[in-house]
XYZ file of C-alpha atoms in Angstrom:
669
model
C 103.183 86.533 89.469
C 106.052 87.929 91.656
C 107.738 91.205 90.867
C 111.263 92.569 90.769
C 111.321 96.313 91.366
C 112.473 98.960 88.875
C 112.329 102.760 88.468
C 113.034 104.966 85.455
C 115.313 107.963 85.258
C 113.525 111.186 86.115
C 111.598 113.005 83.424
C 110.383 115.814 85.651
C 112.548 117.090 88.489
C 111.504 118.062 91.963
C 108.485 117.137 94.021
C 105.396 117.494 91.873
C 102.160 118.682 93.157
C 99.861 118.354 90.196
C 100.552 120.752 87.358
C 104.222 120.201 86.473
C 103.328 118.269 83.346
C 100.045 119.812 82.334
C 100.334 123.498 83.084
C 98.860 123.718 86.566
C 95.232 122.636 86.019
C 93.961 119.913 88.318
C 91.371 117.823 86.481
C 90.279 116.349 89.762
C 89.200 119.737 91.081
C 87.972 121.616 87.993
C 85.559 121.006 85.156
C 86.648 121.359 81.553
C 86.174 124.830 80.069
C 83.724 125.230 77.235
C 86.545 124.899 74.701
C 88.063 121.823 76.370
C 87.197 118.127 76.311
C 86.877 116.043 79.461
C 87.791 112.414 78.667
C 87.804 109.509 81.072
C 89.701 106.275 80.536
C 88.137 103.403 82.436
C 90.119 100.240 83.076
C 90.082 96.765 84.528
C 93.024 94.467 85.082
C 93.829 90.971 86.308
C 90.228 89.798 86.110
C 91.573 86.224 85.992
C 88.368 84.755 84.596
C 86.278 86.161 87.430
C 83.279 86.907 85.240
C 80.809 86.177 88.010
C 80.753 87.386 91.599
C 81.319 83.838 92.790
C 83.998 82.006 94.732
C 84.134 78.571 93.083
C 86.549 77.284 95.718
C 84.181 78.032 98.586
C 81.180 77.376 96.311
C 79.386 80.546 97.363
C 78.742 84.089 96.050
C 81.361 86.790 96.642
C 80.093 90.354 96.106
C 83.623 91.757 96.223
C 84.821 90.328 92.916
C 83.807 89.796 89.321
C 83.366 91.601 86.039
C 79.653 91.284 86.695
C 80.117 93.765 89.575
C 82.662 96.122 88.055
C 80.455 96.330 84.934
C 77.939 98.239 87.039
C 80.650 100.772 87.883
C 81.517 101.021 84.187
C 77.935 101.815 83.217
C 77.642 104.369 86.019
C 80.880 106.104 84.995
C 79.792 106.232 81.364
C 76.488 107.792 82.359
C 78.347 110.491 84.261
C 80.837 111.259 81.471
C 80.052 110.012 77.956
C 83.533 110.869 76.594
C 84.884 107.499 77.652
C 87.362 104.828 76.627
C 87.394 101.386 78.269
C 90.518 99.199 78.329
C 91.804 96.062 80.045
C 95.387 95.507 81.227
C 95.550 91.726 80.890
C 95.297 88.369 82.654
C 91.781 87.613 81.483
C 91.347 83.960 80.615
C 92.971 82.047 83.506
C 92.545 82.068 87.251
C 89.286 80.389 88.270
C 87.766 76.953 87.701
C 85.689 78.581 84.943
C 88.945 79.301 83.132
C 90.040 75.700 83.606
C 86.670 74.368 82.457
C 86.550 76.453 79.298
C 90.149 75.655 78.353
C 90.277 71.959 79.223
C 86.719 70.684 78.915
C 84.642 72.968 76.734
C 87.306 74.244 74.368
C 86.792 76.860 71.666
C 85.352 76.563 68.188
C 81.995 76.583 66.403
C 79.185 77.119 68.882
C 81.648 77.676 71.756
C 83.077 80.916 73.070
C 85.278 82.416 75.744
C 82.752 83.956 78.176
C 84.938 86.694 79.620
C 85.955 87.956 76.187
C 82.327 87.808 75.101
C 81.504 89.948 78.130
C 84.208 92.476 77.233
C 82.777 92.589 73.714
C 79.298 93.264 75.078
C 80.587 96.016 77.351
C 82.234 97.730 74.391
C 85.866 97.615 75.423
C 88.031 99.778 73.195
C 91.332 97.881 73.581
C 93.142 95.340 75.753
C 96.658 94.056 76.293
C 97.525 90.415 76.894
C 98.841 89.356 80.298
C 101.338 86.689 81.277
C 98.633 84.261 82.445
C 97.038 84.355 78.998
C 99.719 81.829 78.002
C 99.162 79.300 80.804
C 97.014 77.062 78.591
C 99.400 77.283 75.644
C 100.019 79.680 72.783
C 97.388 78.251 70.413
C 94.623 78.542 72.980
C 95.669 82.072 73.932
C 95.597 83.237 70.319
C 92.301 81.485 69.596
C 90.664 83.048 72.647
C 91.955 86.553 71.927
C 90.797 86.366 68.308
C 87.227 86.297 69.617
C 87.701 89.902 70.743
C 85.871 92.619 68.817
C 88.289 95.193 70.224
C 92.003 95.553 69.371
C 94.202 93.126 71.304
C 97.760 94.336 71.820
C 100.989 92.522 72.713
C 103.716 94.590 71.105
C 106.743 93.102 72.817
C 105.845 89.454 72.126
C 107.264 88.390 68.773
C 106.707 85.232 66.736
C 109.903 83.283 66.131
C 108.802 82.307 62.625
C 108.789 85.843 61.222
C 109.884 88.157 64.034
C 106.589 90.044 63.934
C 104.517 90.939 67.016
C 102.032 88.288 68.096
C 99.481 91.105 68.289
C 100.068 94.767 67.390
C 102.055 97.091 69.631
C 99.624 99.966 69.223
C 96.476 101.280 67.619
C 94.899 104.684 66.971
C 91.256 105.000 67.927
C 89.303 107.858 66.309
C 86.639 108.944 68.762
C 84.017 111.686 68.548
C 84.025 113.526 71.861
C 81.967 116.480 73.027
C 83.548 119.629 74.496
C 82.233 121.727 77.351
C 80.042 123.742 74.990
C 78.438 120.674 73.453
C 80.350 120.713 70.166
C 81.661 117.417 68.788
C 85.293 116.876 67.826
C 87.257 113.911 66.550
C 90.092 113.012 68.893
C 92.710 110.483 67.862
C 93.678 108.334 70.852
C 96.730 106.133 70.518
C 96.912 103.020 72.687
C 100.177 101.189 73.388
C 100.003 97.588 74.618
C 102.946 95.681 76.141
C 103.354 93.052 78.855
C 105.898 91.570 81.203
C 108.612 89.874 79.119
C 109.060 87.039 81.628
C 106.383 84.944 79.897
C 109.116 83.111 77.975
C 110.616 82.118 81.318
C 107.462 81.304 83.288
C 105.805 79.355 80.452
C 108.985 78.202 78.768
C 107.593 74.727 78.178
C 104.754 76.199 76.102
C 106.494 79.136 74.409
C 110.085 78.119 73.717
C 110.797 78.182 69.998
C 107.499 79.937 69.307
C 107.824 83.486 70.648
C 110.436 85.824 72.060
C 109.951 88.968 74.114
C 111.427 92.469 74.123
C 111.852 95.150 76.743
C 108.617 96.862 77.783
C 110.013 100.402 77.847
C 111.876 100.209 74.547
C 108.832 98.909 72.685
C 106.449 101.284 74.448
C 108.640 104.306 73.697
C 109.016 103.474 70.004
C 105.326 102.705 69.650
C 104.299 105.919 71.412
C 106.540 107.948 69.102
C 105.133 106.181 66.058
C 101.543 106.797 67.167
C 102.224 110.496 67.659
C 103.870 110.654 64.235
C 100.797 108.954 62.765
C 98.545 111.650 64.191
C 97.577 110.546 67.681
C 96.525 113.470 69.883
C 96.759 111.459 73.087
C 98.753 108.297 73.850
C 97.673 105.914 76.592
C 99.997 103.059 77.526
C 98.091 99.966 78.671
C 100.675 97.661 80.191
C 100.525 94.342 81.986
C 103.302 95.377 84.318
C 103.451 96.821 87.805
C 105.131 99.715 89.615
C 108.531 99.541 91.265
C 110.806 101.961 93.115
C 114.043 100.356 91.890
C 116.066 101.893 89.040
C 114.798 100.579 85.729
C 116.764 97.815 84.067
C 116.208 96.325 80.648
C 113.666 93.473 80.549
C 112.330 94.452 83.978
C 109.108 92.794 85.044
C 107.552 95.898 86.605
C 108.206 98.880 84.372
C 105.200 101.121 84.940
C 107.212 103.986 86.419
C 109.611 103.964 83.480
C 106.743 103.915 80.969
C 105.239 106.969 82.669
C 108.534 108.760 82.013
C 108.257 108.319 78.228
C 107.664 111.854 76.843
C 105.081 110.782 74.256
C 102.974 108.841 76.801
C 100.175 110.898 78.357
C 98.652 108.321 80.721
C 99.400 104.785 81.906
C 97.077 101.911 82.806
C 98.988 99.249 84.728
C 98.307 95.813 86.178
C 100.005 92.495 86.980
C 100.902 93.311 90.600
C 97.384 92.748 92.012
C 97.559 96.083 93.802
C 95.757 99.410 93.711
C 97.254 102.712 92.543
C 96.898 105.441 93.636
C 97.024 104.208 97.224
C 98.873 104.998 100.432
C 101.065 101.889 100.218
C 102.820 103.506 97.233
C 103.562 106.675 99.223
C 107.322 106.077 99.073
C 107.381 105.637 95.296
C 109.658 108.381 93.932
C 108.013 111.023 91.725
C 104.551 109.841 92.700
C 101.761 112.264 93.596
C 99.362 109.930 95.393
C 96.478 112.397 95.960
C 96.231 113.005 92.208
C 97.362 109.574 90.988
C 100.413 110.841 89.128
C 103.853 109.450 88.395
C 106.301 111.739 86.626
C 103.335 114.087 86.340
C 101.314 111.582 84.300
C 98.042 109.981 85.447
C 98.652 106.312 86.311
C 96.137 103.767 87.556
C 96.127 100.143 88.691
C 92.676 98.685 89.342
C 93.405 95.834 91.751
C 92.466 92.321 90.661
C 89.570 89.900 90.181
C 87.297 92.849 89.338
C 87.420 94.403 92.786
C 88.077 97.924 91.430
C 87.479 100.088 88.391
C 90.364 102.285 87.301
C 89.509 105.841 86.248
C 91.846 108.308 84.538
C 90.381 111.740 83.836
C 92.032 113.902 81.171
C 91.320 117.509 80.194
C 92.165 118.121 76.514
C 92.792 121.536 75.010
C 92.888 122.451 71.347
C 96.424 122.888 70.033
C 96.674 124.618 66.640
C 100.408 123.829 66.463
C 99.919 120.092 66.804
C 100.727 117.690 63.983
C 102.910 120.111 62.079
C 100.433 122.967 62.255
C 97.422 120.912 61.192
C 95.954 121.262 64.652
C 94.801 118.742 67.204
C 94.425 118.209 70.909
C 96.840 118.067 73.801
C 96.523 116.993 77.424
C 96.191 120.003 79.707
C 95.530 118.168 82.963
C 94.707 114.788 84.377
C 94.310 112.692 87.469
C 93.692 109.037 88.368
C 91.641 107.168 90.933
C 90.090 103.766 91.560
C 86.547 102.853 92.566
C 85.870 99.681 94.589
C 82.902 97.359 94.167
C 82.808 96.727 97.914
C 83.762 98.546 101.092
C 84.899 96.934 104.321
C 84.514 98.665 107.708
C 85.648 96.905 110.887
C 85.703 93.642 108.982
C 82.131 94.021 107.700
C 81.783 93.973 103.912
C 79.175 96.123 102.170
C 78.680 95.848 98.386
C 78.583 99.216 96.622
C 77.012 97.981 93.374
C 74.651 95.268 92.199
C 75.681 92.690 89.576
C 75.180 93.590 85.934
C 72.396 91.498 84.403
C 73.785 91.571 80.852
C 77.199 90.222 81.871
C 75.576 87.590 84.086
C 73.443 86.418 81.173
C 76.505 85.989 78.941
C 78.258 83.821 81.517
C 75.169 81.933 82.727
C 75.777 78.662 80.879
C 79.539 78.617 81.546
C 78.895 79.406 85.195
C 76.528 76.479 85.634
C 78.791 74.148 83.677
C 81.688 75.203 85.913
C 79.671 74.473 89.048
C 78.786 71.019 87.715
C 82.441 70.456 86.848
C 83.977 71.510 90.160
C 81.414 69.671 92.261
C 82.548 66.301 90.892
C 83.868 64.150 93.786
C 87.412 62.787 93.674
C 87.737 61.325 97.163
C 87.101 61.742 100.869
C 88.978 63.202 103.803
C 88.745 62.191 107.437
C 89.750 65.669 108.599
C 89.788 69.361 107.804
C 92.385 70.682 105.351
C 93.223 74.379 105.733
C 96.006 76.953 105.389
C 95.320 79.345 108.292
C 98.626 78.617 110.015
C 100.816 77.987 106.957
C 103.581 80.253 108.302
C 103.573 78.746 111.778
C 104.105 75.038 111.104
C 104.023 72.389 108.396
C 100.521 71.760 107.041
C 98.647 68.726 105.674
C 97.432 70.952 102.825
C 101.001 71.215 101.541
C 101.910 67.618 102.303
C 99.026 66.415 100.127
C 100.388 68.401 97.182
C 103.955 67.268 97.865
C 103.004 63.599 98.189
C 101.024 63.679 94.940
C 103.894 65.330 93.074
C 106.543 62.994 94.471
C 104.602 59.823 93.714
C 103.965 60.968 90.154
C 107.600 61.835 89.406
C 108.952 58.750 91.214
C 107.027 56.563 88.769
C 108.269 58.612 85.828
C 111.918 58.348 86.918
C 111.827 54.660 87.909
C 114.482 52.638 86.113
C 116.160 55.748 84.703
C 119.499 57.444 85.448
C 118.058 59.461 88.347
C 116.131 56.676 90.041
C 118.686 56.275 92.840
C 118.638 59.934 93.928
C 116.442 61.028 96.850
C 113.234 62.705 95.647
C 112.058 65.779 97.543
C 108.926 67.765 96.743
C 108.230 71.518 97.009
C 104.831 73.101 97.592
C 103.672 76.540 98.686
C 100.509 77.810 100.399
C 98.872 79.701 97.544
C 95.915 80.884 99.603
C 97.224 82.137 102.927
C 95.919 85.679 103.337
C 97.757 88.764 102.147
C 96.594 91.218 99.485
C 93.512 89.232 98.359
C 91.911 89.787 101.753
C 90.884 88.111 105.014
C 89.029 85.229 103.376
C 91.847 84.196 101.049
C 92.590 80.833 102.659
C 92.017 77.208 101.776
C 89.534 75.498 104.098
C 88.219 72.078 103.065
C 85.847 70.418 105.510
C 86.087 66.742 106.388
C 84.057 64.543 104.079
C 83.769 64.549 100.320
C 86.546 66.214 98.317
C 85.506 67.668 94.975
C 87.461 69.122 92.072
C 86.773 72.592 93.443
C 88.707 71.587 96.567
C 91.608 70.429 94.404
C 91.616 73.801 92.651
C 91.478 75.444 96.078
C 94.579 73.534 97.163
C 96.400 74.308 93.920
C 95.228 77.427 92.089
C 97.329 77.432 88.944
C 97.400 75.194 85.855
C 101.128 74.599 86.341
C 102.824 71.568 84.843
C 104.848 69.265 87.069
C 108.624 69.463 86.691
C 111.659 68.082 88.510
C 115.135 69.553 88.940
C 118.457 68.076 90.031
C 120.051 70.155 92.782
C 122.767 69.966 95.408
C 122.375 70.157 99.148
C 123.633 73.749 99.025
C 120.950 74.600 96.490
C 118.241 72.996 98.640
C 119.382 75.185 101.535
C 119.339 78.343 99.407
C 115.918 77.377 98.023
C 114.611 77.292 101.588
C 116.455 80.527 102.432
C 114.686 82.250 99.554
C 111.327 81.050 100.814
C 112.158 82.209 104.337
C 112.050 85.804 103.086
C 108.378 85.615 104.034
C 109.360 86.130 107.673
C 110.194 89.524 109.083
C 113.320 89.687 111.185
C 112.435 89.404 114.863
C 114.619 91.792 116.844
C 115.428 90.195 120.226
C 116.032 93.646 121.736
C 112.681 95.105 120.693
C 109.987 95.424 123.328
C 107.151 96.456 120.972
C 105.064 93.785 119.207
C 106.569 92.506 115.961
C 104.718 90.944 113.036
C 106.068 87.529 112.068
C 105.132 87.572 108.375
C 106.154 90.073 105.743
C 102.950 90.297 103.712
C 104.810 92.015 100.869
C 106.294 88.602 100.025
C 103.649 86.532 98.203
C 102.674 83.301 99.906
C 103.396 81.342 96.718
C 107.077 82.131 97.290
C 107.123 80.242 100.599
C 108.180 76.851 99.272
C 108.143 74.052 101.837
C 110.371 71.222 100.622
C 109.055 67.914 101.864
C 111.533 65.102 102.488
C 114.026 67.132 104.501
C 113.710 68.787 107.910
C 114.999 72.181 109.027
C 114.446 75.095 111.372
C 114.138 78.822 110.703
C 116.050 81.386 112.765
C 113.884 84.511 112.394
C 116.326 86.625 114.403
C 118.589 86.578 111.339
C 117.942 88.886 108.357
C 116.873 87.299 105.055
C 119.821 85.852 103.183
C 118.348 86.765 99.772
C 116.437 89.683 98.357
C 113.444 89.430 96.057
C 115.771 89.414 93.049
C 117.453 86.224 94.260
C 120.729 88.011 95.003
C 122.533 87.801 98.317
C 121.303 90.453 100.724
C 122.990 89.189 103.899
C 125.493 86.689 102.590
C 127.052 85.871 105.943
C 123.712 85.015 107.526
C 121.672 81.843 107.437
C 118.078 81.548 108.564
C 117.908 77.874 107.621
C 119.667 75.735 110.225
C 119.830 72.042 111.094
C 118.913 70.929 107.567
C 118.662 67.142 107.536
C 117.725 64.253 105.257
C 116.775 60.965 106.929
C 118.025 62.446 110.195
C 121.510 63.165 108.825
C 122.912 66.665 108.145
C 122.647 67.651 104.513
C 126.049 68.312 102.941
C 126.565 70.958 100.266
C 127.654 68.335 97.736
C 124.709 65.971 98.318
C 122.448 65.479 95.302
C 118.657 65.501 95.226
C 115.743 65.577 92.840
C 113.166 68.200 93.812
C 109.699 68.026 92.296
C 108.144 71.435 91.681
C 106.189 73.225 88.961
C 107.239 74.597 85.594
C 107.056 78.193 86.866
C 109.542 77.624 89.655
C 111.781 75.233 87.701
C 112.140 77.757 84.882
C 113.222 80.538 87.234
C 109.942 82.026 88.414
C 110.459 83.914 91.663
C 114.221 84.332 91.089
C 115.093 81.391 93.329
C 118.870 80.755 93.396
C 119.960 77.853 91.226
C 116.660 77.586 89.338
C 117.059 78.865 85.794
C 115.557 76.081 83.722
C 118.992 74.591 83.072
C 118.780 71.795 85.642
C 115.360 70.408 84.746
C 115.581 66.647 84.399
C 111.886 65.948 83.946
C 108.955 67.904 82.502
C 105.531 66.332 82.656
C 102.470 66.860 80.512
C 99.810 66.823 83.231
C 98.924 69.774 85.407
C 99.556 69.466 89.113
C 95.818 69.859 89.676
C 95.240 66.740 87.588
C 97.979 64.899 89.464
C 96.415 65.797 92.826
C 92.969 64.679 91.645
C 94.367 61.317 90.496
C 96.238 60.952 93.805
C 93.023 61.522 95.774
C 91.055 59.084 93.602
C 93.683 56.414 94.215
C 93.754 57.119 97.951
C 89.988 56.830 98.282
C 89.841 58.143 101.823
C 92.570 60.555 102.864
C 93.783 60.979 106.443
C 95.264 64.514 106.603
C 98.613 64.497 108.389
C 101.958 66.200 108.321
C 105.508 65.000 108.834
C 106.590 68.211 110.597
C 109.228 69.225 108.077
C 110.103 72.520 109.692
C 109.882 74.720 112.765
C 111.481 77.747 114.421
C 114.702 78.189 116.330
C 113.725 79.355 119.841
C 114.116 83.039 120.685
C 115.499 83.379 124.202
C 114.651 87.077 124.583
C 111.156 88.052 125.843
C 109.752 89.244 122.514
C 106.111 89.685 121.454
C 105.582 88.189 118.013
C 102.218 88.455 116.245
C 100.678 86.554 113.338
C 97.546 87.589 111.455
C 95.132 85.128 109.885
C 91.409 84.504 109.525
C 89.371 84.541 112.744
C 88.174 80.997 111.947
C 91.662 79.838 112.892
C 90.839 80.403 116.576
C 88.974 77.088 116.593
C 92.252 75.306 115.785
C 94.356 76.658 118.641
C 94.344 73.364 120.522
C 96.646 72.064 117.806
C 99.123 74.927 118.327
C 100.090 75.229 122.002
C 102.511 78.082 121.288
C 99.718 80.339 119.958
C 97.166 82.527 121.722
C 94.387 84.747 120.361
C 94.916 88.468 121.088
C 91.945 89.920 119.192
C 91.084 91.681 115.921
C 93.855 92.973 113.684
C 93.820 95.013 110.491
C 91.752 94.373 107.362
C 89.347 91.938 108.993
C 92.045 89.559 110.234
C 92.582 88.126 113.692
C 95.855 88.520 115.589
C 97.564 85.636 117.376
C 100.608 85.780 119.597
C 103.358 83.343 118.639
C 105.404 82.109 121.578
C 108.901 81.382 120.251
C 110.469 80.827 123.673
C 112.544 77.699 124.310
C 109.846 76.393 126.648
C 107.081 76.780 124.051
C 109.157 75.149 121.319
C 110.536 72.351 123.491
C 110.174 68.976 121.864
C 110.668 70.187 118.309
C 108.213 71.349 115.694
C 104.750 72.278 116.910
C 101.507 72.000 115.029
C 99.269 69.174 113.929
């Protein structure tokens, strides 16, 4: 999930065009000499149970995702260069309704299997690291699923409480017979390090507390890399479920990829977790990064997107080194570069698949795919109107109110008659699918009529457990301030168009707390940074915060219903550390929503207009990007107007924040 940003101390000084680390040879521009070996390391990451090229939420094919698509790129790359290793950087078994079906309905055991791991087995993966979402269904399920792997599974910085030993090994040496430029075969010993974000014990505290602990990524990776070299590894590749950050590295950082690249014994790094692509132009300001060659600290580094939308490729040129391993001889990295290869290209909003689905992978997942379709098509209720998230950052939405109402009703029953029964119960929900990095179609849109389980999963993507925290009025305000980071500051003096939403802030961090009302002053800078620390302590974006029409006082007390991720500190929200949890449920929020809809029978989508904007008196031009389908809803938003196509297949809308447009309070349906 979300990322705090870190950066390691410099290993190589100065601006590095390629060659500072590997002697000046650019593997991206030259072929290996006859006495050298050209090795490619292929990688996937954050597949999130997208075995098939199918969107279960929309119930239609999606050629831009899926292991079934990226497998075709894998086979093509192997055909081009047979000296190949294939690795995965984590977050495999959770993320789609297929993941939910296999974990909750099918289960594992005799005659049953985890389809995505079976597919990795069939594709001949050489190693994989666990990701944080591997633990969403509990430790026992995660271990049982990973034990189906025929490749080494690594998780070196996750330790069992019972004996202090790693849950899975920290590293492995793979002996591989590779062919040099002259056609001669040589055995190369490739060491693989595997570590993941240590925040799993925070985000899945309810499932992992007392069972495992975690250690710092860089410390474990550095020790493991040294050990692998001592044990005879010629090359060390770090496969980490962790992203890239420009901030100075701190111990236990979530995103430590830059610091891992600085480890002397590490020759290449495969990263993940952040759902981004590296090398790419949006990392241009990352210190010590050579984007054209895919290098950080002179080392090849790759991040292959998410959901199977890219294949990561690291190319290494190895030279014989007679001095290696105490004079016994071996191989050393002379050059390298990194790149990614997409499964789909998009030009002017039009998507064109670049590869066909892989028949072998499709066959493995065939039964699970059909069972998932049968599962998610089960009806749970009806709706009299459309439920969507196209304008989630413009006004309160029925999509969020449905989630909030279901959560609040569930916890109210649980707390009835107890010591907290007299406190007001609020409920927090965020728009999980509201555009951003996943692309122009990443929105919830449920048509009027029958509501199925797939629609419930579309409303609420994650298998989070319901939780409730006791907070003060001041903490409610800061909670909302943290969520309001999603808005860019609107400069009243600026004449040029300004984008309303900061797409670098994930939509799941925009918590709307139902049960109170407030307004957002976007002319003020964000009060908090992504780390939850004060960034503009004298400023407040959240104004006119009220409960039952009365101003909320700092000392007022509330119960806020949320999920286990947020309650345990996920997202670094102020005041949420897991210490003020007063209720932890056993059901997932998806299950709670499904039960709520069954009880309702027929739902009438509506909102209570929890929030809105403070008017901007200056004549500013503020723009909002969302899916073009949102244009059909403009009659519900009189302060919006369509201005035409934007970037990445999205449509731009002008947001009128003038006092006249916002007169009468919160706008929207």
